[in-house]
Amino acid sequence: MADDLQIEEKKAVQATGESTRDIPVFVPAVDIYESENALTILADMPGVPIEKIDIDLDSDQLTIRGTVDQEEVKGKVIFKEFTYGDYYRQFSLSSDIDRAKIQASTKDGVLKLVLPKAEAAKPRKITVQST
Amino acid sequence: MAIFRYPNWRWPDVPGALEDFERARRQMDRLLSAFTGGSESVASSGVFPPLIVSEDEDKIYVEAEISGIKAEDLDISIVGRTLTISGERKPEEAQNVNYHRRERKWGSFRKALTLPEDVDTEAVRAECKNGVLRLVLPKPEQVKPRKITINGQ
């Protein structure tokens, strides 16, 4: 049986540049896993539609930006446990990525980014020959 | 920093002590947010999912952040004034991979909320979009405020 889920408080980004939007910016929680052929990143970005996700790969620096698509909360707020905000996170990639084959998709507010490795970065099996 | 251990320490057996502490903590939070300029305090219950509850004259709105949960893994029920949201967040199955980071949590959850007023349970609408659940709970006719016109002579 899985543990009961607790609320993970959203972490605000320590701003390096100032945002032009008066809205908090959060660091999305991510899972990153690597297989032989690709690196996959899953990022929780509730409230962000796919067309408002911006992915930028500049040499080995990967930047994910998500703009929340949220109209004001309707009516008078009685109780509030979270705040809507944008998402921003940067990663340094170690292996070479085949840029042409990067795939991004979203499902239920989770971004899935598949970064296929370039041929040169794939593991090569080395046969040891005994003499 | 020194760490003190009290091996025989127990929570004092005073009825309502925990509640009093909780109340004091909330008051401190509110006081601090007033100084730091925060207009709305975020007082979390700690139970997943985080909610925003709001109301206007004829509806109550409940919004929840539930990214990564499929609509079919979510169960919403209303009995009287108690709204219950339960479900499970399942991990994504990936085989033959090495994890570099695992920050996203999974597990089952159950959260009950007492609504401030009666709602018309038949007319409740629920929508799930981009990992945000939105519930619209209309208030029944008799609890809506009614404007009474005063006839002048």
PDB file of N, CA and C in Angstrom, chain A residues 20-64:
ATOM      1  N   THR A  20       8.150  40.101 -15.371  1.00  0.00           N
ATOM      2  CA  THR A  20       7.325  41.243 -15.753  1.00  0.00           C
ATOM      3  C   THR A  20       5.876  41.011 -15.359  1.00  0.00           C
ATOM      4  N   ARG A  21       5.566  39.771 -14.966  1.00  0.00           N
ATOM      5  CA  ARG A  21       4.215  39.456 -14.572  1.00  0.00           C
ATOM      6  C   ARG A  21       4.153  39.461 -13.054  1.00  0.00           C
ATOM      7  N   ASP A  22       3.107  40.031 -12.484  1.00  0.00           N
ATOM      8  CA  ASP A  22       2.979  40.070 -11.032  1.00  0.00           C
ATOM      9  C   ASP A  22       2.337  38.772 -10.551  1.00  0.00           C
ATOM     10  N   ILE A  23       3.107  37.712 -10.648  1.00  0.00           N
ATOM     11  CA  ILE A  23       2.588  36.392 -10.309  1.00  0.00           C
ATOM     12  C   ILE A  23       3.770  35.564  -9.783  1.00  0.00           C
ATOM     13  N   PRO A  24       3.555  34.727  -8.762  1.00  0.00           N
ATOM     14  CA  PRO A  24       4.699  33.950  -8.272  1.00  0.00           C
ATOM     15  C   PRO A  24       5.218  32.966  -9.310  1.00  0.00           C
ATOM     16  N   VAL A  25       6.498  32.643  -9.211  1.00  0.00           N
ATOM     17  CA  VAL A  25       7.112  31.672 -10.108  1.00  0.00           C
ATOM     18  C   VAL A  25       7.633  30.523  -9.246  1.00  0.00           C
ATOM     19  N   PHE A  26       7.241  29.309  -9.593  1.00  0.00           N
ATOM     20  CA  PHE A  26       7.607  28.146  -8.796  1.00  0.00           C
ATOM     21  C   PHE A  26       8.574  27.234  -9.536  1.00  0.00           C
ATOM     22  N   VAL A  27       9.286  26.431  -8.746  1.00  0.00           N
ATOM     23  CA  VAL A  27      10.172  25.412  -9.296  1.00  0.00           C
ATOM     24  C   VAL A  27       9.360  24.127  -9.400  1.00  0.00           C
ATOM     25  N   PRO A  28       9.130  23.604 -10.601  1.00  0.00           N
ATOM     26  CA  PRO A  28       8.331  22.375 -10.671  1.00  0.00           C
ATOM     27  C   PRO A  28       9.101  21.176 -10.127  1.00  0.00           C
ATOM     28  N   ALA A  29       8.380  20.283  -9.450  1.00  0.00           N
ATOM     29  CA  ALA A  29       8.997  19.025  -9.007  1.00  0.00           C
ATOM     30  C   ALA A  29       9.202  18.152 -10.235  1.00  0.00           C
ATOM     31  N   VAL A  30      10.358  17.499 -10.313  1.00  0.00           N
ATOM     32  CA  VAL A  30      10.644  16.686 -11.507  1.00  0.00           C
ATOM     33  C   VAL A  30      11.113  15.281 -11.154  1.00  0.00           C
ATOM     34  N   ASP A  31      10.895  14.390 -12.105  1.00  0.00           N
ATOM     35  CA  ASP A  31      11.525  13.072 -12.109  1.00  0.00           C
ATOM     36  C   ASP A  31      12.403  13.077 -13.345  1.00  0.00           C
ATOM     37  N   ILE A  32      13.625  12.605 -13.200  1.00  0.00           N
ATOM     38  CA  ILE A  32      14.491  12.500 -14.378  1.00  0.00           C
ATOM     39  C   ILE A  32      15.038  11.080 -14.421  1.00  0.00           C
ATOM     40  N   TYR A  33      14.831  10.415 -15.533  1.00  0.00           N
ATOM     41  CA  TYR A  33      15.426   9.093 -15.652  1.00  0.00           C
ATOM     42  C   TYR A  33      16.073   8.930 -17.012  1.00  0.00           C
ATOM     43  N   GLU A  34      17.045   8.026 -17.020  1.00  0.00           N
ATOM     44  CA  GLU A  34      17.844   7.836 -18.220  1.00  0.00           C
ATOM     45  C   GLU A  34      17.796   6.384 -18.639  1.00  0.00           C
ATOM     46  N   SER A  35      17.561   6.186 -19.924  1.00  0.00           N
ATOM     47  CA  SER A  35      17.654   4.836 -20.456  1.00  0.00           C
ATOM     48  C   SER A  35      18.829   4.840 -21.429  1.00  0.00           C
ATOM     49  N   GLU A  36      19.041   3.735 -22.118  1.00  0.00           N
ATOM     50  CA  GLU A  36      20.168   3.668 -23.035  1.00  0.00           C
ATOM     51  C   GLU A  36      20.073   4.720 -24.138  1.00  0.00           C
ATOM     52  N   ASN A  37      18.812   4.980 -24.563  1.00  0.00           N
ATOM     53  CA  ASN A  37      18.632   5.837 -25.730  1.00  0.00           C
ATOM     54  C   ASN A  37      18.199   7.259 -25.443  1.00  0.00           C
ATOM     55  N   ALA A  38      17.646   7.482 -24.264  1.00  0.00           N
ATOM     56  CA  ALA A  38      17.085   8.824 -24.037  1.00  0.00           C
ATOM     57  C   ALA A  38      17.100   9.215 -22.575  1.00  0.00           C
ATOM     58  N   LEU A  39      16.961  10.514 -22.384  1.00  0.00           N
ATOM     59  CA  LEU A  39      16.816  11.091 -21.059  1.00  0.00           C
ATOM     60  C   LEU A  39      15.381  11.615 -20.991  1.00  0.00           C
ATOM     61  N   THR A  40      14.643  11.255 -19.950  1.00  0.00           N
ATOM     62  CA  THR A  40      13.247  11.679 -19.852  1.00  0.00           C
ATOM     63  C   THR A  40      13.056  12.538 -18.612  1.00  0.00           C
ATOM     64  N   ILE A  41      12.367  13.640 -18.780  1.00  0.00           N
ATOM     65  CA  ILE A  41      12.073  14.531 -17.662  1.00  0.00           C
ATOM     66  C   ILE A  41      10.556  14.623 -17.514  1.00  0.00           C
ATOM     67  N   LEU A  42      10.061  14.396 -16.305  1.00  0.00           N
ATOM     68  CA  LEU A  42       8.646  14.606 -16.007  1.00  0.00           C
ATOM     69  C   LEU A  42       8.574  15.782 -15.037  1.00  0.00           C
ATOM     70  N   ALA A  43       7.737  16.764 -15.348  1.00  0.00           N
ATOM     71  CA  ALA A  43       7.647  17.939 -14.481  1.00  0.00           C
ATOM     72  C   ALA A  43       6.179  18.241 -14.164  1.00  0.00           C
ATOM     73  N   ASP A  44       5.883  18.437 -12.880  1.00  0.00           N
ATOM     74  CA  ASP A  44       4.524  18.776 -12.448  1.00  0.00           C
ATOM     75  C   ASP A  44       4.277  20.257 -12.676  1.00  0.00           C
ATOM     76  N   MET A  45       3.366  20.563 -13.580  1.00  0.00           N
ATOM     77  CA  MET A  45       3.049  21.966 -13.841  1.00  0.00           C
ATOM     78  C   MET A  45       1.542  22.135 -13.925  1.00  0.00           C
ATOM     79  N   PRO A  46       0.846  21.977 -12.798  1.00  0.00           N
ATOM     80  CA  PRO A  46      -0.613  22.089 -12.859  1.00  0.00           C
ATOM     81  C   PRO A  46      -1.075  23.478 -13.286  1.00  0.00           C
ATOM     82  N   GLY A  47      -2.055  23.506 -14.166  1.00  0.00           N
ATOM     83  CA  GLY A  47      -2.627  24.769 -14.625  1.00  0.00           C
ATOM     84  C   GLY A  47      -1.984  25.327 -15.884  1.00  0.00           C
ATOM     85  N   VAL A  48      -0.951  24.631 -16.404  1.00  0.00           N
ATOM     86  CA  VAL A  48      -0.268  25.141 -17.599  1.00  0.00           C
ATOM     87  C   VAL A  48      -0.669  24.315 -18.824  1.00  0.00           C
ATOM     88  N   PRO A  49      -1.285  24.939 -19.836  1.00  0.00           N
ATOM     89  CA  PRO A  49      -1.602  24.193 -21.058  1.00  0.00           C
ATOM     90  C   PRO A  49      -0.352  24.017 -21.918  1.00  0.00           C
ATOM     91  N   ILE A  50      -0.349  23.003 -22.774  1.00  0.00           N
ATOM     92  CA  ILE A  50       0.868  22.677 -23.546  1.00  0.00           C
ATOM     93  C   ILE A  50       1.358  23.850 -24.390  1.00  0.00           C
ATOM     94  N   GLU A  51       0.410  24.645 -24.919  1.00  0.00           N
ATOM     95  CA  GLU A  51       0.846  25.748 -25.787  1.00  0.00           C
ATOM     96  C   GLU A  51       1.534  26.870 -25.010  1.00  0.00           C
ATOM     97  N   LYS A  52       1.462  26.821 -23.689  1.00  0.00           N
ATOM     98  CA  LYS A  52       2.137  27.854 -22.902  1.00  0.00           C
ATOM     99  C   LYS A  52       3.384  27.325 -22.203  1.00  0.00           C
ATOM    100  N   ILE A  53       3.895  26.207 -22.711  1.00  0.00           N
ATOM    101  CA  ILE A  53       5.157  25.681 -22.186  1.00  0.00           C
ATOM    102  C   ILE A  53       6.251  26.002 -23.193  1.00  0.00           C
ATOM    103  N   ASP A  54       7.346  26.509 -22.683  1.00  0.00           N
ATOM    104  CA  ASP A  54       8.440  26.954 -23.511  1.00  0.00           C
ATOM    105  C   ASP A  54       9.676  26.142 -23.125  1.00  0.00           C
ATOM    106  N   ILE A  55      10.241  25.429 -24.088  1.00  0.00           N
ATOM    107  CA  ILE A  55      11.422  24.621 -23.793  1.00  0.00           C
ATOM    108  C   ILE A  55      12.565  25.133 -24.650  1.00  0.00           C
ATOM    109  N   ASP A  56      13.697  25.375 -24.002  1.00  0.00           N
ATOM    110  CA  ASP A  56      14.812  25.967 -24.710  1.00  0.00           C
ATOM    111  C   ASP A  56      16.077  25.190 -24.381  1.00  0.00           C
ATOM    112  N   LEU A  57      16.784  24.764 -25.401  1.00  0.00           N
ATOM    113  CA  LEU A  57      18.041  24.047 -25.180  1.00  0.00           C
ATOM    114  C   LEU A  57      19.160  24.843 -25.837  1.00  0.00           C
ATOM    115  N   ASP A  58      19.986  25.425 -24.982  1.00  0.00           N
ATOM    116  CA  ASP A  58      21.066  26.279 -25.461  1.00  0.00           C
ATOM    117  C   ASP A  58      22.376  25.614 -25.038  1.00  0.00           C
ATOM    118  N   SER A  59      23.117  25.105 -25.970  1.00  0.00           N
ATOM    119  CA  SER A  59      24.267  24.202 -25.759  1.00  0.00           C
ATOM    120  C   SER A  59      23.846  23.110 -24.780  1.00  0.00           C
ATOM    121  N   ASP A  60      24.344  23.112 -23.541  1.00  0.00           N
ATOM    122  CA  ASP A  60      23.920  22.022 -22.657  1.00  0.00           C
ATOM    123  C   ASP A  60      22.947  22.517 -21.577  1.00  0.00           C
ATOM    124  N   GLN A  61      22.447  23.724 -21.730  1.00  0.00           N
ATOM    125  CA  GLN A  61      21.543  24.309 -20.736  1.00  0.00           C
ATOM    126  C   GLN A  61      20.081  24.158 -21.205  1.00  0.00           C
ATOM    127  N   LEU A  62      19.317  23.398 -20.439  1.00  0.00           N
ATOM    128  CA  LEU A  62      17.908  23.182 -20.784  1.00  0.00           C
ATOM    129  C   LEU A  62      17.046  24.049 -19.865  1.00  0.00           C
ATOM    130  N   THR A  63      16.162  24.832 -20.460  1.00  0.00           N
ATOM    131  CA  THR A  63      15.288  25.698 -19.670  1.00  0.00           C
ATOM    132  C   THR A  63      13.836  25.338 -19.936  1.00  0.00           C
ATOM    133  N   ILE A  64      13.079  25.164 -18.870  1.00  0.00           N
ATOM    134  CA  ILE A  64      11.648  24.888 -18.991  1.00  0.00           C
ATOM    135  C   ILE A  64      10.897  26.054 -18.364  1.00  0.00           C
TER     136      ILE A  64
END
